[in-house]
Each structure stands twice: as C-alpha cells, then as structure tokens.
CSV table of C-alpha atoms in Angstrom, one decimal:
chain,number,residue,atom,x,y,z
A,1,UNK,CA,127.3,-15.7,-61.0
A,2,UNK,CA,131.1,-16.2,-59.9
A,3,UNK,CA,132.9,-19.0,-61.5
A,4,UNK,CA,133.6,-21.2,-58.9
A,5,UNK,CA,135.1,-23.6,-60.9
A,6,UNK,CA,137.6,-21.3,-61.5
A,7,UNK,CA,138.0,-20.7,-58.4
A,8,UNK,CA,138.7,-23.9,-57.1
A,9,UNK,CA,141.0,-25.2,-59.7
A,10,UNK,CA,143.0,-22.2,-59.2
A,11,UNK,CA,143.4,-23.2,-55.5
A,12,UNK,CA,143.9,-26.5,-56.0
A,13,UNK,CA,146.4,-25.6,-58.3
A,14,UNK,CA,148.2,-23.3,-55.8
A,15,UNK,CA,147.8,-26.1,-53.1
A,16,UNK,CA,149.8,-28.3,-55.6
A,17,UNK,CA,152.7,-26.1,-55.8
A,18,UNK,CA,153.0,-25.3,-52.2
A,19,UNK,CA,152.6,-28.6,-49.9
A,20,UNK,CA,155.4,-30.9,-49.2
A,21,UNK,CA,153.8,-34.0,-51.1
A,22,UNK,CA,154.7,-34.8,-54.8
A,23,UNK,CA,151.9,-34.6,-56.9
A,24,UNK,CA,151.1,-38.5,-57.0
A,25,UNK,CA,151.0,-38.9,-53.7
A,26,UNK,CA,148.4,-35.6,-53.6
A,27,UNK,CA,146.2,-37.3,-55.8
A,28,UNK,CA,146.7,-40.6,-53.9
A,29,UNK,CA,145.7,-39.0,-51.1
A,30,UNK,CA,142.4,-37.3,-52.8
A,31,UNK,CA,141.5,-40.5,-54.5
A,32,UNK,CA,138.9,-41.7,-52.3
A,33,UNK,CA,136.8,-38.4,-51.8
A,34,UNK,CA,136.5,-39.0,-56.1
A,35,UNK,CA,134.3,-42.0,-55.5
A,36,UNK,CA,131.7,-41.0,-52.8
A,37,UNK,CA,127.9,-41.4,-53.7
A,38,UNK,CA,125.1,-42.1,-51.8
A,39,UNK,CA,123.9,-43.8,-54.9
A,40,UNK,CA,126.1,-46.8,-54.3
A,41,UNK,CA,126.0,-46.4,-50.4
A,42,UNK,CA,123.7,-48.8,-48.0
A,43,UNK,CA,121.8,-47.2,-45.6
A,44,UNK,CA,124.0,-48.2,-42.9
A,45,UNK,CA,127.0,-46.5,-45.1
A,46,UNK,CA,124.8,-43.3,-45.2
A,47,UNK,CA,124.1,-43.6,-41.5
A,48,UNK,CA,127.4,-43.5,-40.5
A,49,UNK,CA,128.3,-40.6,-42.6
A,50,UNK,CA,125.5,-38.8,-40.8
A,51,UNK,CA,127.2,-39.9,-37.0
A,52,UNK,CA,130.2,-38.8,-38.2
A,53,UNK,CA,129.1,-35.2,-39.2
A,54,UNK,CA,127.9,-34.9,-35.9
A,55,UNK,CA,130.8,-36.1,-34.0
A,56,UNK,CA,132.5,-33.4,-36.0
A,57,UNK,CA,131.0,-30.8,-35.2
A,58,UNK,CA,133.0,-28.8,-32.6
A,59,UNK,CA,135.5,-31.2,-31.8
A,60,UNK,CA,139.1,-31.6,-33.6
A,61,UNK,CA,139.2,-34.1,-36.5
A,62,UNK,CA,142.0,-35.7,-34.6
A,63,UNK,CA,140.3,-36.6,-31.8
A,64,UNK,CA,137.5,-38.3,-33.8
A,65,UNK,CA,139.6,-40.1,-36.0
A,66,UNK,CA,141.2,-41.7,-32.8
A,67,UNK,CA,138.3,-43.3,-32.1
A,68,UNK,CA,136.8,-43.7,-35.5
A,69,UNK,CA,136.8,-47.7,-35.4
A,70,UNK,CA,135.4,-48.1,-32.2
A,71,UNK,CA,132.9,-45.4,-33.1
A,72,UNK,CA,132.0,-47.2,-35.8
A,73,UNK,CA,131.6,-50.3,-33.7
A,74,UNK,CA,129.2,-49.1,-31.7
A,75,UNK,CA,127.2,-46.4,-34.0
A,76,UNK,CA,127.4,-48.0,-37.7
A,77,UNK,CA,123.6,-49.9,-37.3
A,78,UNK,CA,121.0,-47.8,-37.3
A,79,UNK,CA,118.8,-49.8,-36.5
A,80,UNK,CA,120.0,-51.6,-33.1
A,81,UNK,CA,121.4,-47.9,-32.3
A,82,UNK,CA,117.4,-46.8,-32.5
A,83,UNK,CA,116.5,-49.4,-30.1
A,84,UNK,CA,119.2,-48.8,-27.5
A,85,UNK,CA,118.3,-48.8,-23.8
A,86,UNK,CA,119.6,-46.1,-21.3
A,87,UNK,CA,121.4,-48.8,-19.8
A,88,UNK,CA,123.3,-49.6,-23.5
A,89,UNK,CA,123.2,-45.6,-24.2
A,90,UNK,CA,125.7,-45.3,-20.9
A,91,UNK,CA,127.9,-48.4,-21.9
A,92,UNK,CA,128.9,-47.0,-25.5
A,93,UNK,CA,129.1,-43.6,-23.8
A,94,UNK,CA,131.7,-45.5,-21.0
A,95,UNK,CA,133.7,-46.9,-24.0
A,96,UNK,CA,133.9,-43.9,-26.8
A,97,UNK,CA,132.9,-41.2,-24.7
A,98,UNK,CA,131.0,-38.3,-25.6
A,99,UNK,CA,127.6,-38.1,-24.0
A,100,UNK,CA,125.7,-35.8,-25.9
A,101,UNK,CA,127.2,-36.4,-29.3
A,102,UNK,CA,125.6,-40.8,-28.3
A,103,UNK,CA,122.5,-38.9,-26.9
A,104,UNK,CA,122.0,-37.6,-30.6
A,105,UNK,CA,123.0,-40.1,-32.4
A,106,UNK,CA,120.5,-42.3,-31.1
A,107,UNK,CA,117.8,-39.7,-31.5
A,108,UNK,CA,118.9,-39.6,-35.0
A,109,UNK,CA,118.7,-43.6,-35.3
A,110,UNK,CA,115.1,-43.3,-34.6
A,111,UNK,CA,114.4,-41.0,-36.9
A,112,UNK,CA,116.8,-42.4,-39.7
A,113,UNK,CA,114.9,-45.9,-39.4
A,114,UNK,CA,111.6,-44.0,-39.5
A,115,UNK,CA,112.8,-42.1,-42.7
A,116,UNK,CA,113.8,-45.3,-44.1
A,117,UNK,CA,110.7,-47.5,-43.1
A,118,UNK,CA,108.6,-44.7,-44.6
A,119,UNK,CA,110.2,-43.9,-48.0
A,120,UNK,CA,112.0,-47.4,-48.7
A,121,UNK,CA,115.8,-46.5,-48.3
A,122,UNK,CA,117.5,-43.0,-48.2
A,123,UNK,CA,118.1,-43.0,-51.8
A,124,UNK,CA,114.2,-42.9,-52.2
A,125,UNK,CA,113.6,-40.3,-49.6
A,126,UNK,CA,116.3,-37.8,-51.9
A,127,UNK,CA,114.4,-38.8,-54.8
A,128,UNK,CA,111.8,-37.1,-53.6
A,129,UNK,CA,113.3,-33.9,-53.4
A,130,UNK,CA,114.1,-34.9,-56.9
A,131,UNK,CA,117.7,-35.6,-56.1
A,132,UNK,CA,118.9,-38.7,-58.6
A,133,UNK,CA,122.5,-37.7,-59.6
A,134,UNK,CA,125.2,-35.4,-57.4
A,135,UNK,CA,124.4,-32.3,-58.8
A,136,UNK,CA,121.0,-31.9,-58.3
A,137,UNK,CA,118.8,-28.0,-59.1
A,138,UNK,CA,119.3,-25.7,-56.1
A,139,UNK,CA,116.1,-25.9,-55.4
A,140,UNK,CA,116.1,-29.1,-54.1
A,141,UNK,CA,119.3,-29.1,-52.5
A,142,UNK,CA,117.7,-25.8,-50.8
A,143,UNK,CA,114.5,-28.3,-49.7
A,144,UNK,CA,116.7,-31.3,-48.9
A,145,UNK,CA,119.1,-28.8,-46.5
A,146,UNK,CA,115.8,-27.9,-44.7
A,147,UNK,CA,114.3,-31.4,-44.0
A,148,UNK,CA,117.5,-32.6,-43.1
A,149,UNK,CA,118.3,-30.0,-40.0
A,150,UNK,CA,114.3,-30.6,-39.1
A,151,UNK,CA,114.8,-34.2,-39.0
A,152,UNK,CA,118.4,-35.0,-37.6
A,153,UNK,CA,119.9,-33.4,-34.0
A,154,UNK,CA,123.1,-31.6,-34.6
A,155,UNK,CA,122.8,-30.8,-37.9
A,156,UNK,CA,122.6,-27.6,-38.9
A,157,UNK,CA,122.9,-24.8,-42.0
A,158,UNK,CA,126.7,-25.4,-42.3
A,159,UNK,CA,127.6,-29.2,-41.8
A,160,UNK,CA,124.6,-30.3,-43.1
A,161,UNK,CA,126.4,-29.2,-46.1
A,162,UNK,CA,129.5,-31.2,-44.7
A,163,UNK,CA,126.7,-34.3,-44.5
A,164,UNK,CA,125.5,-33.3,-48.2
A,165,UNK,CA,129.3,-33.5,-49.9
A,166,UNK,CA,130.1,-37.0,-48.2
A,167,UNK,CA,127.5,-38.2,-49.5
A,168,UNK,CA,128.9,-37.1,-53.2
A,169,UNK,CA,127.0,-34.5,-53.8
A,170,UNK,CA,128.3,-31.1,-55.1
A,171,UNK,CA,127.8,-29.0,-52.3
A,172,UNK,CA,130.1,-26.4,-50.6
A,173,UNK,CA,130.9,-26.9,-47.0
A,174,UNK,CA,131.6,-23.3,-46.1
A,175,UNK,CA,133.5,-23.7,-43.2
A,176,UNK,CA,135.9,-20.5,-41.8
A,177,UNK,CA,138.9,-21.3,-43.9
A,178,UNK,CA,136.4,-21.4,-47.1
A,179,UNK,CA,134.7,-18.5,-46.2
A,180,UNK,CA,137.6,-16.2,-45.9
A,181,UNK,CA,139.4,-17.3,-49.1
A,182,UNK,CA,135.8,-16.0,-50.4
A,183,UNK,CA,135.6,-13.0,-48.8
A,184,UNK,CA,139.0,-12.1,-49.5
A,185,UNK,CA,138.7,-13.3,-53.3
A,186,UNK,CA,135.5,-10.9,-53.2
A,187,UNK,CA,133.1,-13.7,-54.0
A,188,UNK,CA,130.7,-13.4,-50.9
C-alpha cells in the first residue's frame, strides 16, 4: 500500500514553492474544489457535472470554458435536454457547436431522467452501491465506476473518475501528468 497521502502533500507542497502565486491567493484559488459534494448537489447540479466531463474529454479546457455559460444554457436540464427533437438537437449544435459531444449528451439525458425516475434522485441511485459519504469502500467505487461507463456515452475508465471527484468524492483522476509523476515516483 503506497502512502498517497504523502504523496500528494508532498506535491502540493512543491507546487507551493514553485508557481508564481503567493500562497493566499493559491488557496483562494483551490477554495471551491474543497466544497464539492453530490450530497448537497440537485440533480440538475449533478447533471451538468456529467456534460461537462464529456465535453472534456479530448478537447482543451480552454476551449470549453469559453463556452461554459452558453453550454450551460442549453445543457444544464436534464430533463427538457431528454426530450429534445432533432430539430432542437441541430439548433443547440448551431449555437455551441460540437455535434457529437450534443448527440451524447442528450443520450445521456435520457438515461439520467431514467436513472432518476427509477431510484428517486442520484443521491439514491449511489446509495445503492452503498456510497453515503466521499470516501466510500473500493468496492463500491469499483461497482459505481462500472454502472456508470454502462449507462452514460462518453464516459469511460479514466474520466469517469474525472466525473467521480467533481462530484466530491475521493477518487484519483489519473490523467497523463498524474500518471507519470507515479511512474516516475515508482508508485504504479
């Protein structure tokens, strides 16, 4: 078992030291990641962490924060986004773009509002992987991961970890930086 506790204050640490920011203005910066949980989180809120992911997913952070707010204006509501015509599917696509990345996001609207008219809200549909608090046994993060990539298009063994820690929960998004501070620390 590595200590990855360790690990991670030891980088943060190092990050601390090295960037151009004074300390209070790092931590300013941080603050808000401190206070995610899907525990406090409508489904809407949970929903639109979920586009997000996707919309990540192999294009530059930039980019998508450009367009975050009319994103949000057109993706945030599950529920209308599930009953979207091809007709509305091509206007949002005509003002943010991104064919594919709508196409699945409204795939994922259906099954979202079928997850959520089945098991009550989101937060009852983790409980039943026994996930109450945001750092749940393996085990059911391991079960969770699963159902998740079987249930929503785009997400896969990698950012549905990226989906897991916005929601709050202690998960590692191993993504390439990540993985070669592991490797070369001699932890993977």
């Amino acid at each position: 078992m590595h200590d990855y506790a360790l690990l991670f204050e030891k980088i943060e640490t190092s990050l601390k030291k090295n960037l151009f920011v004074s300390e209070q203005e790092y931590e300013r910066r941080l603050e808000r990641f401190y206070h995610m949980d899907f525990r406090t989180m409508s489904d809407k809120d949970i929903f639109w962490v979920l586009v997000q992911v996707v919309f990540h997913a192999g294009v530059r952070s930039a980019t998508i924060e450009r367009r975050k707010t009319e994103m949000k204006e057109w993706l945030y509501d599950f529920k209308l986004l599930a009953e979207a015509s091809d007709v509305e599917e091509k206007q949002i696509v005509d003002h943010i773009g991104f064919r594919n990345k709508v196409h699945q996001c409204i795939l994922n609207a259906k099954s979202f509002s079928a997850l959520v008219l089945s098991s009550g809200s989101f937060q009852q549909y983790f409980r039943r992987f026994g996930i109450d608090d945001l750092n749940p046994p393996e085990r059911s993060l391991d079960s969770i991961r699963k159902d998740l990539c079987s249930r929503f298009v785009g997400l896969g063994p990698i950012n549905v970890n990226h989906f897991l820690s916005d929601l709050g929960l202690y998960v590692l998004k191993p993504d390439r930086v990540i993985c070669r501070i592991f490797f070369m620390s001699v932890v993977i």
